[in-house]
Short mmCIF file of C-alpha atoms in Angstrom, two decimals:
data_model
loop_
_atom_site.label_atom_id
_atom_site.label_comp_id
_atom_site.label_asym_id
_atom_site.label_seq_id
_atom_site.Cartn_x
_atom_site.Cartn_y
_atom_site.Cartn_z
CA UNK A 253 0.00 0.00 0.00
CA UNK A 254 1.36 3.40 -0.98
CA UNK A 255 2.01 5.72 1.95
CA UNK A 256 0.06 8.96 1.73
CA UNK A 257 1.61 12.37 2.27
CA UNK A 258 0.36 14.16 5.36
CA UNK A 259 -2.43 16.60 4.54
CA UNK A 260 -2.68 19.90 6.39
CA UNK A 261 -6.08 20.12 8.07
CA UNK A 262 -7.95 22.75 10.04
CA UNK A 263 -11.01 21.58 11.99
CA UNK A 264 -14.03 23.83 12.50
CA UNK A 265 -16.41 22.87 15.32
CA UNK A 266 -19.60 23.82 13.49
CA UNK A 267 -21.31 22.15 10.56
CA UNK A 268 -24.86 23.45 10.13
CA UNK A 269 -25.94 24.72 6.71
CA UNK A 270 -24.95 28.32 7.46
CA UNK A 271 -21.51 27.23 8.70
CA UNK A 272 -21.06 25.02 5.65
CA UNK A 273 -21.59 27.95 3.26
CA UNK A 274 -19.20 30.11 5.30
CA UNK A 275 -16.49 27.42 5.42
CA UNK A 276 -16.81 26.78 1.67
CA UNK A 277 -16.37 30.52 1.00
CA UNK A 278 -13.46 30.72 3.46
CA UNK A 279 -11.72 27.81 1.72
CA UNK A 280 -11.97 29.63 -1.61
CA UNK A 281 -10.57 32.81 -0.09
CA UNK A 282 -7.57 31.17 1.61
CA UNK A 283 -6.79 28.90 -1.33
CA UNK A 284 -7.68 25.73 0.54
CA UNK A 285 -10.34 23.08 0.13
CA UNK A 286 -13.49 22.45 2.13
CA UNK A 287 -14.79 18.94 2.64
CA UNK A 288 -18.47 19.81 2.16
CA UNK A 289 -19.45 16.23 3.01
CA UNK A 290 -18.21 16.90 6.55
CA UNK A 291 -21.02 19.41 7.05
CA UNK A 292 -24.08 18.40 9.01
CA UNK A 293 -25.77 19.05 12.31
CA UNK A 294 -24.72 16.61 13.66
CA UNK A 295 -21.78 15.28 11.64
CA UNK A 296 -22.84 12.11 9.84
CA UNK A 297 -19.74 11.08 7.89
CA UNK A 298 -17.53 8.36 9.38
CA UNK A 299 -13.81 8.85 9.98
CA UNK A 300 -12.49 6.44 7.29
CA UNK A 301 -14.60 8.09 4.58
CA UNK A 302 -13.63 11.56 5.81
CA UNK A 303 -9.92 10.70 5.86
CA UNK A 304 -10.18 9.43 2.29
CA UNK A 305 -11.88 12.68 1.20
CA UNK A 306 -9.19 14.71 2.96
CA UNK A 307 -6.47 12.89 1.01
CA UNK A 308 -8.39 13.22 -2.26
CA UNK A 309 -8.76 17.00 -1.81
CA UNK A 310 -6.64 19.15 -4.09
CA UNK A 311 -5.05 22.01 -2.22
CA UNK A 312 -4.35 22.81 1.40
CA UNK A 313 -5.27 23.53 4.05
CA UNK A 314 -8.23 21.18 4.02
CA UNK A 315 -11.10 22.61 6.07
CA UNK A 316 -13.21 20.02 7.88
CA UNK A 317 -16.41 20.69 9.82
CA UNK A 318 -17.36 18.68 12.91
CA UNK A 319 -20.60 19.16 14.86
CA UNK A 320 -22.32 17.57 17.87
CA UNK A 321 -25.69 19.30 17.27
CA UNK A 322 -25.82 20.85 20.72
CA UNK A 323 -25.29 17.77 22.86
CA UNK A 324 -23.24 18.14 26.05
CA UNK A 325 -22.04 14.56 25.81
CA UNK A 326 -19.39 13.41 23.38
CA UNK A 327 -21.23 13.34 20.08
CA UNK A 328 -20.26 12.44 16.53
CA UNK A 329 -18.33 15.67 15.97
CA UNK A 330 -16.08 15.17 18.99
CA UNK A 331 -15.54 11.53 18.04
CA UNK A 332 -14.35 12.68 14.61
CA UNK A 333 -12.02 15.20 16.26
CA UNK A 334 -10.45 12.40 18.32
CA UNK A 335 -9.93 10.23 15.27
CA UNK A 336 -8.57 13.00 13.05
CA UNK A 337 -6.28 14.45 15.74
CA UNK A 338 -4.59 11.07 16.16
CA UNK A 339 -4.49 10.12 12.46
CA UNK A 340 -0.87 9.71 11.31
CA UNK A 341 -1.63 10.78 7.74
CA UNK A 342 -2.97 14.19 8.81
CA UNK A 343 -1.10 17.25 10.02
CA UNK A 344 -3.61 19.04 12.21
CA UNK A 345 -2.70 22.72 11.96
CA UNK A 346 -5.34 23.80 14.44
CA UNK A 347 -8.99 24.10 15.37
CA UNK A 348 -11.52 26.91 15.14
CA UNK A 349 -13.42 26.45 18.41
CA UNK A 350 -16.91 27.79 17.71
CA UNK A 351 -18.80 29.15 20.70
CA UNK A 352 -22.42 28.17 21.32
CA UNK A 353 -25.08 28.51 24.01
CA UNK A 354 -24.75 24.87 25.10
CA UNK A 355 -25.04 24.79 28.89
CA UNK A 356 -22.91 22.85 31.36
CA UNK A 357 -19.91 22.22 29.13
CA UNK A 358 -16.27 22.35 30.18
CA UNK A 359 -15.12 24.70 27.43
CA UNK A 360 -11.61 24.94 26.00
CA UNK A 361 -8.81 27.47 26.50
CA UNK A 362 -7.79 29.33 23.34
CA UNK A 363 -4.52 30.94 22.27
CA UNK A 364 -6.61 33.79 20.84
CA UNK A 365 -10.03 34.54 19.38
CA UNK A 366 -11.34 36.62 16.53
CA UNK A 367 -14.20 38.79 17.76
CA UNK A 368 -17.23 39.97 15.78
CA UNK A 369 -15.28 43.03 14.61
CA UNK A 370 -12.55 40.87 13.09
CA UNK A 371 -10.10 41.83 15.83
CA UNK A 372 -7.69 39.30 17.28
CA UNK A 373 -8.07 39.21 21.07
CA UNK A 374 -6.24 37.23 23.74
CA UNK A 375 -9.30 35.67 25.40
CA UNK A 376 -12.46 33.81 24.41
CA UNK A 377 -15.60 35.08 22.70
CA UNK A 378 -19.24 34.08 23.07
CA UNK A 379 -21.62 32.77 20.39
CA UNK A 380 -22.19 36.32 19.14
CA UNK A 381 -18.44 36.97 18.81
CA UNK A 382 -18.43 39.32 21.80
CA UNK A 383 -15.31 39.13 24.00
CA UNK A 384 -15.96 37.36 27.29
CA UNK A 385 -15.32 38.95 30.70
CA UNK A 386 -11.71 38.91 31.92
CA UNK A 387 -12.39 36.09 34.43
CA UNK A 388 -13.90 33.90 31.69
CA UNK A 389 -11.03 31.92 30.17
CA UNK A 390 -12.61 29.33 27.85
CA UNK A 391 -14.67 29.15 24.68
CA UNK A 392 -17.77 27.12 25.45
CA UNK A 393 -19.40 25.11 22.71
CA UNK A 394 -21.04 21.76 22.10
CA UNK A 395 -18.13 20.32 20.12
CA UNK A 396 -15.05 21.60 21.97
CA UNK A 397 -14.59 19.77 25.29
CA UNK A 398 -12.67 16.87 23.72
CA UNK A 399 -9.93 19.32 22.69
CA UNK A 400 -8.83 19.44 26.35
CA UNK A 401 -7.73 15.81 26.12
CA UNK A 402 -5.89 16.01 22.82
CA UNK A 403 -2.65 17.57 21.66
CA UNK A 404 -3.99 20.26 19.36
CA UNK A 405 -1.32 22.77 18.35
CA UNK A 406 -3.50 25.88 17.94
CA UNK A 407 -7.05 26.59 19.13
CA UNK A 408 -8.60 29.86 17.97
CA UNK A 409 -11.99 30.91 19.34
CA UNK A 410 -14.74 32.36 17.18
CA UNK A 411 -18.46 33.13 17.45
CA UNK A 412 -21.15 31.25 15.55
CA UNK A 413 -20.07 31.03 11.91
CA UNK A 414 -21.99 33.21 9.48
CA UNK A 415 -24.14 34.64 12.22
CA UNK A 416 -22.84 36.94 14.98
CA UNK A 417 -25.57 39.45 14.07
CA UNK A 418 -24.39 39.44 10.43
CA UNK A 419 -20.81 40.31 11.43
CA UNK A 420 -19.44 37.27 9.54
CA UNK A 421 -20.99 38.37 6.25
CA UNK A 422 -18.90 37.01 3.36
CA UNK A 423 -16.98 34.84 5.88
CA UNK A 424 -14.64 37.71 6.78
CA UNK A 425 -14.29 36.74 10.45
CA UNK A 426 -13.91 33.05 9.64
CA UNK A 427 -11.24 33.82 7.03
CA UNK A 428 -9.38 35.97 9.59
CA UNK A 429 -9.43 33.10 12.10
CA UNK A 430 -8.28 30.51 9.55
CA UNK A 431 -5.45 32.78 8.42
CA UNK A 432 -4.42 33.18 12.06
CA UNK A 433 -4.07 29.40 12.39
CA UNK A 434 -2.11 29.23 9.13
CA UNK A 435 0.22 32.03 10.25
CA UNK A 436 0.79 30.58 13.71
CA UNK A 437 1.41 27.13 12.24
CA UNK A 438 4.05 28.54 9.93
CA UNK A 439 2.32 26.54 7.25
CA UNK A 440 3.15 26.50 3.57
CA UNK A 441 -0.61 26.81 2.96
CA UNK A 442 -1.75 30.13 1.56
#
């Protein structure tokens, strides 16, 4: 069996239809590829099929959506994150941790967030892309808790993709966050 070259991947913890359109546009704008089949609320694709699609994608980084559809428990999106983060044939550049209103979740620390104004900030944001209070240190979302137990190089927080009271119109905020991961990763991706 021929060994596959590692593909550069960025995971996005949102996959509803609005997020899918935003991620597809963001992929075009950063010169990457979006795995549209990874969209869904919740994620429905299985890891082997997703890994095959990642390797078949032309261009990098490959943007992959994962979504738990609001569940507090480990859902299909978090299971995909676990499998992709430990897959030897993938170079995980980072994760866009998307905030949601899901209650009673652990949340995940971020190296930075992109707020609803497109500004890079040092702390987390809420679902609307508004910076959290100084004592609030984690992005809380339905598909992020598993990141605490994995070695993910870069986690950037962001509000709900394509929403944030229309602040992510044309995917500008999402593109800014993806470019931040690419820059911090020192990637050869655009």
